[in-house]
């Protein structure tokens, strides 16, 4: 499975002088007696933290976006399909427009939920959710040639059509964008339009999407103790 990643040996590329990396993960962990919680979103929230820890990248977590949490201009990772659960959508949109970088890591909601962000997501049309069965990865997104694979672990995606602003890196076999993004006004956005990050073996998608978003990280070099970059 070419999308599978394991323990990284090398991650960071030198950042521009004066820049430091910080990440804010928005989501929530299970609470005792919480029967109506979205277990998928909680799993993604916890898996993202595990991935960042494995990458040795600094991060904080919060259940709600505030101006205070944005004070250090962090890379924001949203682990709820409905960003309105963890952020004021106007604040989140303004953060992107004025230079913020945001990764939507838990899919896109159905219907009119969070439609305020449709311009940020570049959505021209949106339909229902469906079960992911296969995907096509473009050249250069992962450190492999482009490939089409089957996917037999349950994950849901939302059927969308884009306006064409962003680059699509991964799509379903029938063309639905699954991982895409690019610049939006002064900021930058990446979208993972599926719940695939619930699966620990799909962490390679998170690494690659984070690298595309920040443009300051290298994809992990795996399974080695010494690396020579020529």
Coordinates of C-alpha atoms in Angstrom, one line a residue:
X1 CA 0.0 0.0 0.0
X2 CA 1.8 3.1 -1.2
X3 CA -0.1 5.5 1.1
X4 CA 1.2 3.8 4.3
X5 CA 3.8 5.7 6.2
X6 CA 5.8 4.5 9.3
X7 CA 8.1 6.2 11.7
X8 CA 9.8 9.2 10.2
X9 CA 13.6 9.6 10.4
X10 CA 13.8 13.1 8.9
X11 CA 11.0 15.7 8.8
X12 CA 12.0 19.3 9.0
X13 CA 13.5 21.4 6.3
X14 CA 15.1 24.7 7.6
X15 CA 12.4 27.3 7.9
X16 CA 12.9 30.8 6.6
X17 CA 14.9 32.9 9.0
X18 CA 12.7 34.2 11.8
X19 CA 10.0 31.6 11.3
X20 CA 9.1 28.9 13.7
X21 CA 6.6 26.2 13.3
X22 CA 3.6 25.9 15.6
X23 CA 0.4 23.9 15.2
X24 CA -3.0 24.2 16.7
X25 CA -5.2 21.1 16.6
X26 CA -8.9 21.8 17.0
X27 CA -11.1 19.0 18.2
X28 CA -12.2 17.1 21.3
X29 CA -11.3 13.8 23.1
X30 CA -14.0 11.4 24.4
X31 CA -15.5 12.4 27.7
X32 CA -17.1 10.1 30.2
X33 CA -20.8 9.6 29.6
X34 CA -20.7 11.3 26.2
X35 CA -22.9 9.0 24.1
X36 CA -23.6 11.3 21.2
X37 CA -20.0 12.2 20.4
X38 CA -18.6 11.6 16.9
X39 CA -16.2 8.7 17.5
X40 CA -14.7 9.2 14.0
X41 CA -13.8 12.8 14.7
X42 CA -12.4 11.9 18.1
X43 CA -10.2 9.2 16.5
X44 CA -8.9 11.7 13.9
X45 CA -8.2 14.3 16.6
X46 CA -6.1 11.8 18.6
X47 CA -4.4 10.4 15.5
X48 CA -3.3 13.8 14.3
X49 CA -1.7 14.4 17.7
X50 CA 0.1 11.1 17.5
X51 CA 1.3 12.0 14.0
X52 CA 2.6 15.4 15.1
X53 CA 4.3 13.8 18.2
X54 CA 5.9 11.3 15.9
X55 CA 7.2 14.1 13.7
X56 CA 8.5 15.9 16.7
X57 CA 6.6 19.0 15.8
X58 CA 5.3 21.4 18.5
X59 CA 1.5 21.6 18.8
X60 CA -1.3 22.6 21.2
X61 CA -4.9 21.5 21.2
X62 CA -8.1 23.4 21.8
X63 CA -11.8 22.6 21.6
X64 CA -12.6 26.1 20.3
X65 CA -10.7 28.6 18.1
X66 CA -10.3 32.0 19.7
X67 CA -8.3 35.1 18.8
X68 CA -5.9 34.2 21.7
X69 CA -5.2 30.7 20.2
X70 CA -4.3 32.4 16.9
X71 CA -1.9 34.8 18.6
X72 CA 1.3 33.0 17.3
X73 CA -0.1 32.4 13.8
X74 CA -0.2 28.6 14.1
X75 CA -0.9 26.2 11.3
X76 CA -4.5 25.1 12.2
X77 CA -5.7 21.5 11.8
X78 CA -9.4 21.1 12.0
X79 CA -10.5 17.6 13.0
X80 CA -14.2 18.1 12.8
X81 CA -16.1 17.7 9.5
X82 CA -18.2 20.7 10.7
X83 CA -15.8 23.4 11.6
X84 CA -18.6 25.3 13.3
X85 CA -18.2 22.8 16.2
X86 CA -14.7 24.1 17.0
X87 CA -14.6 27.6 15.5
X88 CA -16.5 30.7 14.7
X89 CA -16.5 30.4 10.9
X90 CA -16.1 34.2 10.4
X91 CA -12.9 34.1 12.5
X92 CA -11.6 31.1 10.8
X93 CA -12.3 32.5 7.3
X94 CA -10.7 35.8 8.2
X95 CA -7.6 34.0 9.5
X96 CA -7.2 32.3 6.2
X97 CA -7.8 35.4 4.1
X98 CA -5.2 37.4 6.0
X99 CA -2.4 34.8 5.7
X100 CA -3.3 31.8 8.0
X101 CA -2.7 28.2 7.0
X102 CA -5.5 25.7 7.7
X103 CA -5.8 22.0 7.1
X104 CA -9.3 20.6 7.2
X105 CA -8.5 17.0 8.2
X106 CA -11.8 15.3 8.8
X107 CA -13.8 15.7 5.6
X108 CA -16.5 18.1 4.5
X109 CA -20.1 18.1 5.9
X110 CA -23.1 17.3 3.8
X111 CA -25.7 19.7 2.7
X112 CA -25.7 23.4 3.8
X113 CA -23.6 22.8 7.0
X114 CA -20.7 25.3 7.2
X115 CA -21.6 26.6 3.7
X116 CA -20.0 29.9 4.8
X117 CA -16.7 28.2 4.0
X118 CA -17.7 27.0 0.5
X119 CA -15.6 29.7 -1.2
X120 CA -12.6 28.7 1.0
X121 CA -13.2 25.1 0.1
X122 CA -13.7 26.1 -3.6
X123 CA -17.0 24.1 -3.7
X124 CA -19.2 24.7 -6.7
X125 CA -21.5 21.7 -6.0
X126 CA -21.9 19.4 -3.0
X127 CA -23.9 16.2 -2.6
X128 CA -24.2 13.3 -0.1
X129 CA -21.6 11.3 1.7
X130 CA -20.4 7.9 0.3
X131 CA -18.1 5.1 1.2
X132 CA -14.6 5.3 -0.2
X133 CA -13.5 2.2 -2.2
X134 CA -10.6 3.4 -4.3
X135 CA -8.4 6.4 -5.0
X136 CA -5.9 7.8 -7.4
X137 CA -2.8 9.6 -6.1
X138 CA -1.2 12.2 -8.4
X139 CA 2.5 12.2 -9.2
X140 CA 4.5 14.2 -6.6
X141 CA 2.1 14.2 -3.7
X142 CA 3.6 11.2 -2.0
X143 CA 7.3 10.2 -2.7
X144 CA 6.1 7.7 -5.4
X145 CA 4.9 7.8 -8.9
X146 CA 1.1 8.4 -9.3
X147 CA -0.9 5.3 -8.6
X148 CA -4.5 4.0 -8.4
X149 CA -5.3 1.8 -5.4
X150 CA -8.3 0.1 -3.8
X151 CA -9.2 1.1 -0.2
X152 CA -10.9 -1.5 1.9
X153 CA -10.9 0.3 5.3
X154 CA -14.2 2.1 6.0
X155 CA -14.0 5.8 5.3
X156 CA -16.6 8.3 4.2
X157 CA -16.2 11.2 1.7
X158 CA -18.5 13.9 0.4
X159 CA -19.4 14.1 -3.3
X160 CA -18.2 17.6 -4.4
X161 CA -17.3 19.5 -7.5
X162 CA -14.7 22.3 -7.4
X163 CA -14.6 25.6 -9.1
X164 CA -11.0 25.0 -10.2
X165 CA -9.0 27.3 -7.9
X166 CA -7.0 24.5 -6.3
X167 CA -4.8 21.6 -7.2
X168 CA -6.2 18.1 -6.7
X169 CA -3.7 15.7 -5.3
X170 CA -5.9 12.7 -4.6
X171 CA -9.3 11.8 -6.1
X172 CA -11.6 8.9 -6.2
X173 CA -11.5 6.6 -9.2
X174 CA -14.6 8.4 -10.5
X175 CA -13.1 11.8 -10.1
X176 CA -14.3 13.2 -6.7
X177 CA -11.6 15.3 -5.1
X178 CA -10.3 13.8 -1.9
X179 CA -7.1 15.8 -1.1
X180 CA -6.8 19.2 -2.6
X181 CA -5.7 22.8 -1.8
X182 CA -3.6 25.8 -2.5
X183 CA -3.5 29.5 -1.9
X184 CA -6.6 31.5 -0.9
X185 CA -6.1 35.2 -0.9
X186 CA -3.2 35.8 1.5
X187 CA -3.5 32.4 3.2
X188 CA -3.3 28.7 2.3
X189 CA -5.7 25.8 2.6
X190 CA -5.6 22.0 2.3
X191 CA -8.6 19.8 2.5
X192 CA -8.8 16.1 3.1
X193 CA -12.4 15.3 2.0
X194 CA -12.7 12.0 3.8
X195 CA -12.4 10.4 7.2
X196 CA -9.4 8.5 6.1
X197 CA -7.1 9.9 8.9
X198 CA -9.0 7.8 11.4
X199 CA -6.9 4.9 10.0
X200 CA -3.4 5.1 11.4
X201 CA -1.9 3.4 8.3
X202 CA -3.1 6.4 6.3
X203 CA -0.8 8.9 8.1
X204 CA 1.1 9.4 4.9
X205 CA -1.8 11.5 3.6
X206 CA -1.5 13.8 6.7
X207 CA 2.3 14.2 6.3
X208 CA 2.0 15.1 2.6
X209 CA -1.0 17.4 3.1
X210 CA 0.8 19.2 5.9
X211 CA 3.9 19.6 3.7
X212 CA 1.8 21.1 0.9
X213 CA 0.2 23.4 3.3
X214 CA 3.3 24.8 5.0
X215 CA 5.7 24.4 2.1
X216 CA 8.4 24.2 4.9
X217 CA 8.4 20.5 5.6
X218 CA 9.8 17.5 3.8
X219 CA 8.0 14.2 3.6
X220 CA 9.4 11.7 6.1
X221 CA 12.3 9.6 5.0
X222 CA 11.4 6.2 6.4
X223 CA 13.2 3.1 7.7
X224 CA 16.7 4.5 7.8
X225 CA 19.1 5.7 10.4
X226 CA 21.4 7.8 8.2
X227 CA 20.3 10.1 5.3
X228 CA 22.5 11.9 2.8
X229 CA 20.9 14.7 0.8
X230 CA 22.9 15.5 -2.3

